[in-house]
mmCIF file of N, CA and C in Angstrom:
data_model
loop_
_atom_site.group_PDB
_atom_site.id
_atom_site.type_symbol
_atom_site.label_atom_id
_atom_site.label_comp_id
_atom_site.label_asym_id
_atom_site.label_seq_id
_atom_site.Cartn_x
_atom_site.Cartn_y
_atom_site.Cartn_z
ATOM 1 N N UNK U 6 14.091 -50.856 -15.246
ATOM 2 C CA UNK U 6 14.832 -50.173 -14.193
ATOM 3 C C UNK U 6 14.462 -48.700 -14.213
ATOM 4 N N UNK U 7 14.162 -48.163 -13.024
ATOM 5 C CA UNK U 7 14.085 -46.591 -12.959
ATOM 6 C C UNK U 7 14.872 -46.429 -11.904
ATOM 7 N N UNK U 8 15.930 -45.315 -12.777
ATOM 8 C CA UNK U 8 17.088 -44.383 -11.796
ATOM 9 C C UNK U 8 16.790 -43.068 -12.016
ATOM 10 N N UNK U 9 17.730 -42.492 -10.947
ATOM 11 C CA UNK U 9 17.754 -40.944 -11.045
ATOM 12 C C UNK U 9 18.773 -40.765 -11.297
ATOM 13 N N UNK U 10 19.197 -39.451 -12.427
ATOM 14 C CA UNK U 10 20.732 -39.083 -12.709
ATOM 15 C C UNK U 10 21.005 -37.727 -12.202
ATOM 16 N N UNK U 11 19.985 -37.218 -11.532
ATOM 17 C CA UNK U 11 20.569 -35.921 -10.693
ATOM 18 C C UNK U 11 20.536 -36.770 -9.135
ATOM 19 N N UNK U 12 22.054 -36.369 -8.605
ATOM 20 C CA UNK U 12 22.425 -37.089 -7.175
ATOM 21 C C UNK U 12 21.152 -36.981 -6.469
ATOM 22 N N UNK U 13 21.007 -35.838 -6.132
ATOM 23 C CA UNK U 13 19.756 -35.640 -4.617
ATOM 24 C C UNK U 13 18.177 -35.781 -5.033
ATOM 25 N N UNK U 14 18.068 -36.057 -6.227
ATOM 26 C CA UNK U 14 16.829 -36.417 -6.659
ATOM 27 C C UNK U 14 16.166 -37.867 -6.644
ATOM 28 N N UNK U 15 15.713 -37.830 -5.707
ATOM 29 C CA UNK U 15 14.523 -38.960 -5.626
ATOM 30 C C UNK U 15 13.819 -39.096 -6.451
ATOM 31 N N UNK U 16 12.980 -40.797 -6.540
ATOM 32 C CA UNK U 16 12.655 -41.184 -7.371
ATOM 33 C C UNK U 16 10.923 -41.341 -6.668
ATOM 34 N N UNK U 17 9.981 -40.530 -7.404
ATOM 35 C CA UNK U 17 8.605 -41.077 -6.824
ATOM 36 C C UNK U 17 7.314 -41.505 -7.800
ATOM 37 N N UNK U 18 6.428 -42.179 -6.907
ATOM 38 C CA UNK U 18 5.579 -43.111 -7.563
ATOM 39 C C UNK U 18 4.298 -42.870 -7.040
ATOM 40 N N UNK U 19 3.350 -42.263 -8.094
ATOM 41 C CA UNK U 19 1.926 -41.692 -7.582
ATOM 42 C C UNK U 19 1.296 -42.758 -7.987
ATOM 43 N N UNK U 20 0.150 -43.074 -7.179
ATOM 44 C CA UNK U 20 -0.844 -44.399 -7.377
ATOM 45 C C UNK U 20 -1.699 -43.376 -6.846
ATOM 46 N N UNK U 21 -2.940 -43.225 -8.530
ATOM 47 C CA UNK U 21 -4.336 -42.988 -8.629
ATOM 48 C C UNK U 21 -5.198 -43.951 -8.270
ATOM 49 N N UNK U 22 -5.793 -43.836 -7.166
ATOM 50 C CA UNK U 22 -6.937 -44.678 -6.835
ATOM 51 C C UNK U 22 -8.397 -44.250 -7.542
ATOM 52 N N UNK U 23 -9.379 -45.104 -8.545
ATOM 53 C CA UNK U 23 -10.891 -44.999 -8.862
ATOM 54 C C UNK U 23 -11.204 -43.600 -8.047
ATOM 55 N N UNK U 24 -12.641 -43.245 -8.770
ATOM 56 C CA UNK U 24 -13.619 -42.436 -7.646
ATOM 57 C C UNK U 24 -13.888 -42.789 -6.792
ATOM 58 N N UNK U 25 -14.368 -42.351 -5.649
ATOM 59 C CA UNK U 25 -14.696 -43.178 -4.837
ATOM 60 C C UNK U 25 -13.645 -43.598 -3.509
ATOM 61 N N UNK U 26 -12.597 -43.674 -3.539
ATOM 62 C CA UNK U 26 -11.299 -44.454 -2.537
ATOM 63 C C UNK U 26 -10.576 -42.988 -1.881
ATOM 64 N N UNK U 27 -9.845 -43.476 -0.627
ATOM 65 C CA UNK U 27 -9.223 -42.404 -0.389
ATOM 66 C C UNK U 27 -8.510 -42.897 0.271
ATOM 67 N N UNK U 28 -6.954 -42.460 -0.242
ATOM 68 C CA UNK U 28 -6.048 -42.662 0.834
ATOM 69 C C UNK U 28 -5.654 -42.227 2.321
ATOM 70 N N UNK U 29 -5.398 -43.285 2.685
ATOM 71 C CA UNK U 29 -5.741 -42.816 4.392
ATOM 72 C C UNK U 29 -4.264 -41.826 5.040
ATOM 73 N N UNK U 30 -4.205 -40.981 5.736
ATOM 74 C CA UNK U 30 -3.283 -39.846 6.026
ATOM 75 C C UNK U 30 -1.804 -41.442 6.403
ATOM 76 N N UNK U 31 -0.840 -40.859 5.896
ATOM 77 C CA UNK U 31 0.701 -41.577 5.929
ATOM 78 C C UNK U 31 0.810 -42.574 4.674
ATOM 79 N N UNK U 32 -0.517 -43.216 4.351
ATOM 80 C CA UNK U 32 -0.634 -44.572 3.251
ATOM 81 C C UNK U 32 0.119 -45.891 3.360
ATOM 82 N N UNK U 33 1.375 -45.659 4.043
ATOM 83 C CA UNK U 33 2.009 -46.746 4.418
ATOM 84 C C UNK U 33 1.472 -47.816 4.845
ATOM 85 N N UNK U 34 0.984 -49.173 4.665
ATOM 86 C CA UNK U 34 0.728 -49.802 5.874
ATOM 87 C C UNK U 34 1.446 -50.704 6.194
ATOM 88 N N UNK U 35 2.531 -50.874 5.730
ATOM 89 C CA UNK U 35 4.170 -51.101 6.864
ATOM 90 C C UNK U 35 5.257 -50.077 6.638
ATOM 91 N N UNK U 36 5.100 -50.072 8.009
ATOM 92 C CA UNK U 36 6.779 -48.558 8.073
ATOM 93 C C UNK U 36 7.133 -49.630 9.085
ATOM 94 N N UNK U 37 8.663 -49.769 8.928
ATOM 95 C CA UNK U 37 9.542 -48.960 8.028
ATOM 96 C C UNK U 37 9.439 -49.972 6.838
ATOM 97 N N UNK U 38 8.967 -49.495 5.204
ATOM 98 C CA UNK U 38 8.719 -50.034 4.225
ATOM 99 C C UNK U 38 10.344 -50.371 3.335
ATOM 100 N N UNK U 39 10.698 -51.300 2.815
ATOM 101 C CA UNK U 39 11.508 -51.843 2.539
ATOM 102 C C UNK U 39 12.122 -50.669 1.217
ATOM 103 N N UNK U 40 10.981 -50.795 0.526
ATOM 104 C CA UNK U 40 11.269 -49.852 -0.908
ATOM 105 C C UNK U 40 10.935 -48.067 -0.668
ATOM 106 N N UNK U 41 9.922 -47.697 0.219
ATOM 107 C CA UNK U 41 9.301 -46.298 0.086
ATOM 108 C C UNK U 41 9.374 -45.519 1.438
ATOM 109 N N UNK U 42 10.323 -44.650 1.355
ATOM 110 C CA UNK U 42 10.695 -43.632 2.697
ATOM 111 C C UNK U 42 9.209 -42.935 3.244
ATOM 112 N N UNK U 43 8.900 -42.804 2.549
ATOM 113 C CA UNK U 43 7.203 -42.099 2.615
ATOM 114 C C UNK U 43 6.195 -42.175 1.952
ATOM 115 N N UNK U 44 4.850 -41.986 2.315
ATOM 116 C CA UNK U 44 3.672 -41.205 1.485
ATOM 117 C C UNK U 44 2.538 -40.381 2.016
ATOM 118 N N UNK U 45 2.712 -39.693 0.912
ATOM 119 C CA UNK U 45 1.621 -38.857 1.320
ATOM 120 C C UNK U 45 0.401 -38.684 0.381
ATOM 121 N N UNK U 46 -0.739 -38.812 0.828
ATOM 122 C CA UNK U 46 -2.139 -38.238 0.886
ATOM 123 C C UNK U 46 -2.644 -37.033 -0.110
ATOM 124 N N UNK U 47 -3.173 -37.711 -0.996
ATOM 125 C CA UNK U 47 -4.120 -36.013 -1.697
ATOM 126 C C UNK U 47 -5.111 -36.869 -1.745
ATOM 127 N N UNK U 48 -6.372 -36.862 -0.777
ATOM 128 C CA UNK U 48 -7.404 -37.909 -1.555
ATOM 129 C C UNK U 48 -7.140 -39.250 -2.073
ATOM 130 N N UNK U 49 -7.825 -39.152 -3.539
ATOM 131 C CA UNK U 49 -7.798 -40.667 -3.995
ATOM 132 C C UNK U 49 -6.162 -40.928 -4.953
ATOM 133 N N UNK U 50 -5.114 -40.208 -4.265
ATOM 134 C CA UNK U 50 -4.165 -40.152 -5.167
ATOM 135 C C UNK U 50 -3.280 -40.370 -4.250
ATOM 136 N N UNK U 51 -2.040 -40.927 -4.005
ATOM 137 C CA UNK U 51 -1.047 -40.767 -3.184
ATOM 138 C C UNK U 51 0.316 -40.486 -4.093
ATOM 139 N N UNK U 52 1.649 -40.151 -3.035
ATOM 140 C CA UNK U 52 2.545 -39.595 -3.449
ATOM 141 C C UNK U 52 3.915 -40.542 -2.138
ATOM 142 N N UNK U 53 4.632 -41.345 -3.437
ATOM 143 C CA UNK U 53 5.335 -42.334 -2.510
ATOM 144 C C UNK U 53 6.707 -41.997 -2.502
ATOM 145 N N UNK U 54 7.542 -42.045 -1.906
ATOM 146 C CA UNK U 54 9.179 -41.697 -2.122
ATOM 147 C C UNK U 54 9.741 -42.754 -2.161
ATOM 148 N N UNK U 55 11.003 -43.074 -3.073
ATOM 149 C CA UNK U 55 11.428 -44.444 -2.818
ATOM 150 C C UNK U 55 12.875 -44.347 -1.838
ATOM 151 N N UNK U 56 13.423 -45.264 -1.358
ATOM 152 C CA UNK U 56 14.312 -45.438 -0.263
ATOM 153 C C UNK U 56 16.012 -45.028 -1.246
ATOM 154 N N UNK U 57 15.458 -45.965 -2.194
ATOM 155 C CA UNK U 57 16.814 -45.490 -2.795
ATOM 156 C C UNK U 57 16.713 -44.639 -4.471
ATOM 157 N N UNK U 58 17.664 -44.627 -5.069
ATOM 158 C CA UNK U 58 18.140 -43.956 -6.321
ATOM 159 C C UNK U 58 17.865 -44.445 -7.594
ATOM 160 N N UNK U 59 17.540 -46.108 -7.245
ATOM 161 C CA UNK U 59 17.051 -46.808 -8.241
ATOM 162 C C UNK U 59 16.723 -48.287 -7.823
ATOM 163 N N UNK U 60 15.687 -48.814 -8.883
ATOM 164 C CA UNK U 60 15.041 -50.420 -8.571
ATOM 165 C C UNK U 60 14.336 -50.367 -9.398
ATOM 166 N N UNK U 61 13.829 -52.056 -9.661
ATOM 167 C CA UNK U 61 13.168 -52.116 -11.224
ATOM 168 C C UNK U 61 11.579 -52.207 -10.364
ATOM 169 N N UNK U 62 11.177 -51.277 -11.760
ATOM 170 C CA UNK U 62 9.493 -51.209 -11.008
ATOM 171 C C UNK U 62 8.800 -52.612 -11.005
ATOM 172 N N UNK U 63 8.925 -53.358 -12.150
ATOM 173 C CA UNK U 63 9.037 -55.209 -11.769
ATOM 174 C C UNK U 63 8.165 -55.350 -10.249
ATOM 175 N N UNK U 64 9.420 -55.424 -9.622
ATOM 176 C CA UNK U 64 9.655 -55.586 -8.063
ATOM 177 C C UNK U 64 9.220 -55.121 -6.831
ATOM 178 N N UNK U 65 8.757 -53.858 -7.311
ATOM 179 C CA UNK U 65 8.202 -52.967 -7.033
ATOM 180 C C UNK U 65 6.637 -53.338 -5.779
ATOM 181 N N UNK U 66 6.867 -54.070 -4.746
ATOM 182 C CA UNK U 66 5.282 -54.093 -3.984
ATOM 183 C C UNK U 66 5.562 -53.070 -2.918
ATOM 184 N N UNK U 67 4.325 -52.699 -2.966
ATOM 185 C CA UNK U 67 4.123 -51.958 -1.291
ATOM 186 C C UNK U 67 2.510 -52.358 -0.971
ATOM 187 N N UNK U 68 1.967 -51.998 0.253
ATOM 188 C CA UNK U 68 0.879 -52.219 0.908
ATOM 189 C C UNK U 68 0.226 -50.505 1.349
ATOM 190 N N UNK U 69 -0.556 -50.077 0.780
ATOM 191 C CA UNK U 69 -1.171 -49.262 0.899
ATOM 192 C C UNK U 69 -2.050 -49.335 2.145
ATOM 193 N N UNK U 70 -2.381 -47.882 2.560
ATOM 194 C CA UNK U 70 -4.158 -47.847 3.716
ATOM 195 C C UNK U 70 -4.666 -47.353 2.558
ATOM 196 N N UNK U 71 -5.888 -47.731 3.008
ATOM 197 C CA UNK U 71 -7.011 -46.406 1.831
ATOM 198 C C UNK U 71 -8.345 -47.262 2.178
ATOM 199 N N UNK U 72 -9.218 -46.401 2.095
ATOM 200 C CA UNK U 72 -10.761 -46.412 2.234
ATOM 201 C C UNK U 72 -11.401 -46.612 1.153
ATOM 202 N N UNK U 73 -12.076 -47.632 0.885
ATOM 203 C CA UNK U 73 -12.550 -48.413 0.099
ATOM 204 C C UNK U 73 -13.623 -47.176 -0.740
ATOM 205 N N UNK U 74 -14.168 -47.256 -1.578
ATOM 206 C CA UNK U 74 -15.347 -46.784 -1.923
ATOM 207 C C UNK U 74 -16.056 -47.138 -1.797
ATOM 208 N N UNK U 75 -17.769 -46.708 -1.524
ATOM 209 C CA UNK U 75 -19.251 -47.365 -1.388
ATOM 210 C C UNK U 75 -19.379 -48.261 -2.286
ATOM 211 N N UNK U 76 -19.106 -48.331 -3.634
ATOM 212 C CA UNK U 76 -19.723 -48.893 -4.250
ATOM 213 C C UNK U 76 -18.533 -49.373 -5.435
ATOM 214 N N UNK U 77 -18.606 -50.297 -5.793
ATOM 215 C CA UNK U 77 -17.627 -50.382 -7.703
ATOM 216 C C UNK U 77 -17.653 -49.092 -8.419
ATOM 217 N N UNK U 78 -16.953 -48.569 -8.631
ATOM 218 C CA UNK U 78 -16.181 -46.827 -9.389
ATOM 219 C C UNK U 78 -16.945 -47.879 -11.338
ATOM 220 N N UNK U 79 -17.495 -47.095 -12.011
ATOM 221 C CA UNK U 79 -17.867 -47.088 -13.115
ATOM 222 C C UNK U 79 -16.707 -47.735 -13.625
ATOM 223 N N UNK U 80 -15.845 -46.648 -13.906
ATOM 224 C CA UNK U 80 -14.154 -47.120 -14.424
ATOM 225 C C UNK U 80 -13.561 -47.357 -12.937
ATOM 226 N N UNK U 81 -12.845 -48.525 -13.025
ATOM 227 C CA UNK U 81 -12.414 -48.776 -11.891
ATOM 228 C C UNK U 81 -10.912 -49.381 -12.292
ATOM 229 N N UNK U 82 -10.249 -48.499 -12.574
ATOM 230 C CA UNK U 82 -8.878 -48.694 -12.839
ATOM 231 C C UNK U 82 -8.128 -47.674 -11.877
ATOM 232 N N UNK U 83 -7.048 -48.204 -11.398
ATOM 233 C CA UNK U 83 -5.758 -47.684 -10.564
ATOM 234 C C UNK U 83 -4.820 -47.608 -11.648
ATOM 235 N N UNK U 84 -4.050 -46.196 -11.495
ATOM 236 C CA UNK U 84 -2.670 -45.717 -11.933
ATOM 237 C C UNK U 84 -1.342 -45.944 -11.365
ATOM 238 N N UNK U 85 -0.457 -46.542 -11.990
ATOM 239 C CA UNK U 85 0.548 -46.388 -11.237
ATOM 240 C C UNK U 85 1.732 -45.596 -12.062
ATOM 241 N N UNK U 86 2.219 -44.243 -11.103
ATOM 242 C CA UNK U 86 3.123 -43.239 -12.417
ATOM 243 C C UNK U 86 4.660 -43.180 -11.726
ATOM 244 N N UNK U 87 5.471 -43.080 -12.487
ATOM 245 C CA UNK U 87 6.925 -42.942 -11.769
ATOM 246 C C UNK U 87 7.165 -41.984 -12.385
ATOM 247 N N UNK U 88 8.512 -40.963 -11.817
ATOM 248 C CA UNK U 88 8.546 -39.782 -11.767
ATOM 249 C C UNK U 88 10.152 -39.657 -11.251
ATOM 250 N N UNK U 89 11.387 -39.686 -12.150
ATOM 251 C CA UNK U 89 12.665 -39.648 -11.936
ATOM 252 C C UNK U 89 13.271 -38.177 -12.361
ATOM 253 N N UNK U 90 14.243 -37.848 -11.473
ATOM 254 C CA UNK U 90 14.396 -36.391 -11.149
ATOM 255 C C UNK U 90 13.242 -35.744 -11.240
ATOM 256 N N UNK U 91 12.507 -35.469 -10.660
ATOM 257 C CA UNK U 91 11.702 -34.438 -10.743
ATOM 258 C C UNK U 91 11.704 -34.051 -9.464
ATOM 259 N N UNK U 92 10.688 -32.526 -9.210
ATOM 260 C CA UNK U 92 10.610 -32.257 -7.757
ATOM 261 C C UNK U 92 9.239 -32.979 -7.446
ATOM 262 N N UNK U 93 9.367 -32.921 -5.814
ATOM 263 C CA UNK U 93 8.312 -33.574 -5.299
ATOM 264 C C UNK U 93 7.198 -32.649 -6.027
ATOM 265 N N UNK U 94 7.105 -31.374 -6.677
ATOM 266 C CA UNK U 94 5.969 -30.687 -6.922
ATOM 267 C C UNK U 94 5.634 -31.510 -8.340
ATOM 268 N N UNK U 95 6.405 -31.323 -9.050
ATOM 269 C CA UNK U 95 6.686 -31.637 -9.830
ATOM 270 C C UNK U 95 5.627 -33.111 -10.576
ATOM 271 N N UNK U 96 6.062 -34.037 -9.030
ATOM 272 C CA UNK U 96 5.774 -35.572 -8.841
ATOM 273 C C UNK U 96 4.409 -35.439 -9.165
ATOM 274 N N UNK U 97 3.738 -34.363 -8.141
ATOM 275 C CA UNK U 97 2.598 -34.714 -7.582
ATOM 276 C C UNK U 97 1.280 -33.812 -8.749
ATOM 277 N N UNK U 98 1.919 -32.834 -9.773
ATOM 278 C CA UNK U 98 0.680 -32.212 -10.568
ATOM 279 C C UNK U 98 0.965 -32.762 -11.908
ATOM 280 N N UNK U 99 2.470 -33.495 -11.828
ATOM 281 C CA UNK U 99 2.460 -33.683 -13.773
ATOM 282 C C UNK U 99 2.093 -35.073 -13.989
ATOM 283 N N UNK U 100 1.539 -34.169 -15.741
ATOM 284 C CA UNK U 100 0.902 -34.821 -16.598
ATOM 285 C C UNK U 100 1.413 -36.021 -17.283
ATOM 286 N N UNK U 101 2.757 -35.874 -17.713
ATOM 287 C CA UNK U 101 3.807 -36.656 -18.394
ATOM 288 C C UNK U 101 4.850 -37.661 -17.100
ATOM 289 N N UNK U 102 4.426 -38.580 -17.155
ATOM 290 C CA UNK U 102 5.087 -39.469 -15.981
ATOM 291 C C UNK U 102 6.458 -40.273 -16.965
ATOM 292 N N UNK U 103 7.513 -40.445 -16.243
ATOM 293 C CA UNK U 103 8.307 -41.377 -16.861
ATOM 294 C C UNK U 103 7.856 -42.717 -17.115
ATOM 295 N N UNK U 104 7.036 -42.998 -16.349
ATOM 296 C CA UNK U 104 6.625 -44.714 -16.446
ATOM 297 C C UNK U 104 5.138 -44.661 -16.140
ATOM 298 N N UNK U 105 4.117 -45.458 -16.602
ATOM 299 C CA UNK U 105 2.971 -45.428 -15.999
ATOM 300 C C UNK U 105 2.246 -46.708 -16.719
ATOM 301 N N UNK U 106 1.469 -47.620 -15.671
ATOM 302 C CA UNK U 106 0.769 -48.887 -15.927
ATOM 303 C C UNK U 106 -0.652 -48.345 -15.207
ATOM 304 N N UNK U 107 -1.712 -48.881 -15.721
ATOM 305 C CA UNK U 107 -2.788 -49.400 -15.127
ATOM 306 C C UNK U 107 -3.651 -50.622 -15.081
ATOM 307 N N UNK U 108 -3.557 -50.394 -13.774
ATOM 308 C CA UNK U 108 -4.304 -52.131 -13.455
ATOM 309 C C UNK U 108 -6.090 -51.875 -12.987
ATOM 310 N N UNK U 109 -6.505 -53.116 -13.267
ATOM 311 C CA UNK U 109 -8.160 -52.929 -13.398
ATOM 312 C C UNK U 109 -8.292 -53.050 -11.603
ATOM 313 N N UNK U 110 -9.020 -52.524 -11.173
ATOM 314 C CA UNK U 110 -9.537 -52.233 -9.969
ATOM 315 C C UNK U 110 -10.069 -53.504 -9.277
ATOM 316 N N UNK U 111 -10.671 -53.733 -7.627
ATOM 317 C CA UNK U 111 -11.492 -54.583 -7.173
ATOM 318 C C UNK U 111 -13.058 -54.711 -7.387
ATOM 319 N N UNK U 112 -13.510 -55.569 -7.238
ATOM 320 C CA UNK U 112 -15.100 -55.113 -7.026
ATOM 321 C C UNK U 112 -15.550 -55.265 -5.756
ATOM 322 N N UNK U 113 -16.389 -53.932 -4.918
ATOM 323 C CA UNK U 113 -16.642 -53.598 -3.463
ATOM 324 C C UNK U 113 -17.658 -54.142 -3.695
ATOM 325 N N UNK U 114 -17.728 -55.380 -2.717
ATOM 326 C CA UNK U 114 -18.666 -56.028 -1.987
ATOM 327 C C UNK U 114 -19.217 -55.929 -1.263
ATOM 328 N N UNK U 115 -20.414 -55.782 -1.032
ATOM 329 C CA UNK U 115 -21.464 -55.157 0.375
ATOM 330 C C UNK U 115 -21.405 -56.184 1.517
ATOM 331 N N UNK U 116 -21.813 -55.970 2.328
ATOM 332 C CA UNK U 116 -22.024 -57.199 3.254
ATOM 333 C C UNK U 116 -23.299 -57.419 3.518
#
């Protein structure tokens, strides 16, 4: 379970995408998203807000946009970081995440 114990503090969830990928401007690719009020865009990194105060990361799906990379990323692992009370600035440069998994990446297939 990840909650927030300061009232007005949201709870957010940065997903590092490989070299190579880029998230596409909003990232959403369903609004209105069940779990995430927003996201936003730095490149291969996004920055998600969640709807409410708390939910177990478990449960946790959303559907991203993002632009594939040319080719398979060397290391091709995705981050996923949670980030309770903090500020959105906060969310989006720190080092120390409350929660963080990584999962092994796709392999980009040419046509």
């Amino acid at each position: 379970l990840m909650s927030v114990a300061v009232e007005d503090a949201p709870i957010y969830v940065r997903v590092t995408a490989p070299e190579g990928f880029l998230f596409e401007v909003g990232c959403l690719a369903q609004v209105p998203d069940p779990l995430f009020e927003d996201c936003e865009d730095f490149g291969r990194r996004s920055l998600l807000r969640a709807r409410q105060k708390s939910f177990f990361v478990t449960d946790a799906l959303v559907q991203l946009r993002v632009t594939n990379a040319g080719t398979t990323p060397e290391t091709n692992n995705w981050a996923v970081e949670g980030f309770a009370d903090r500020t959105r600035e906060e969310a989006v440069v720190s080092s120390t995440p409350d929660q963080k998994s990584e999962v092994e990446g796709y392999a980009i297939q040419e046509r």
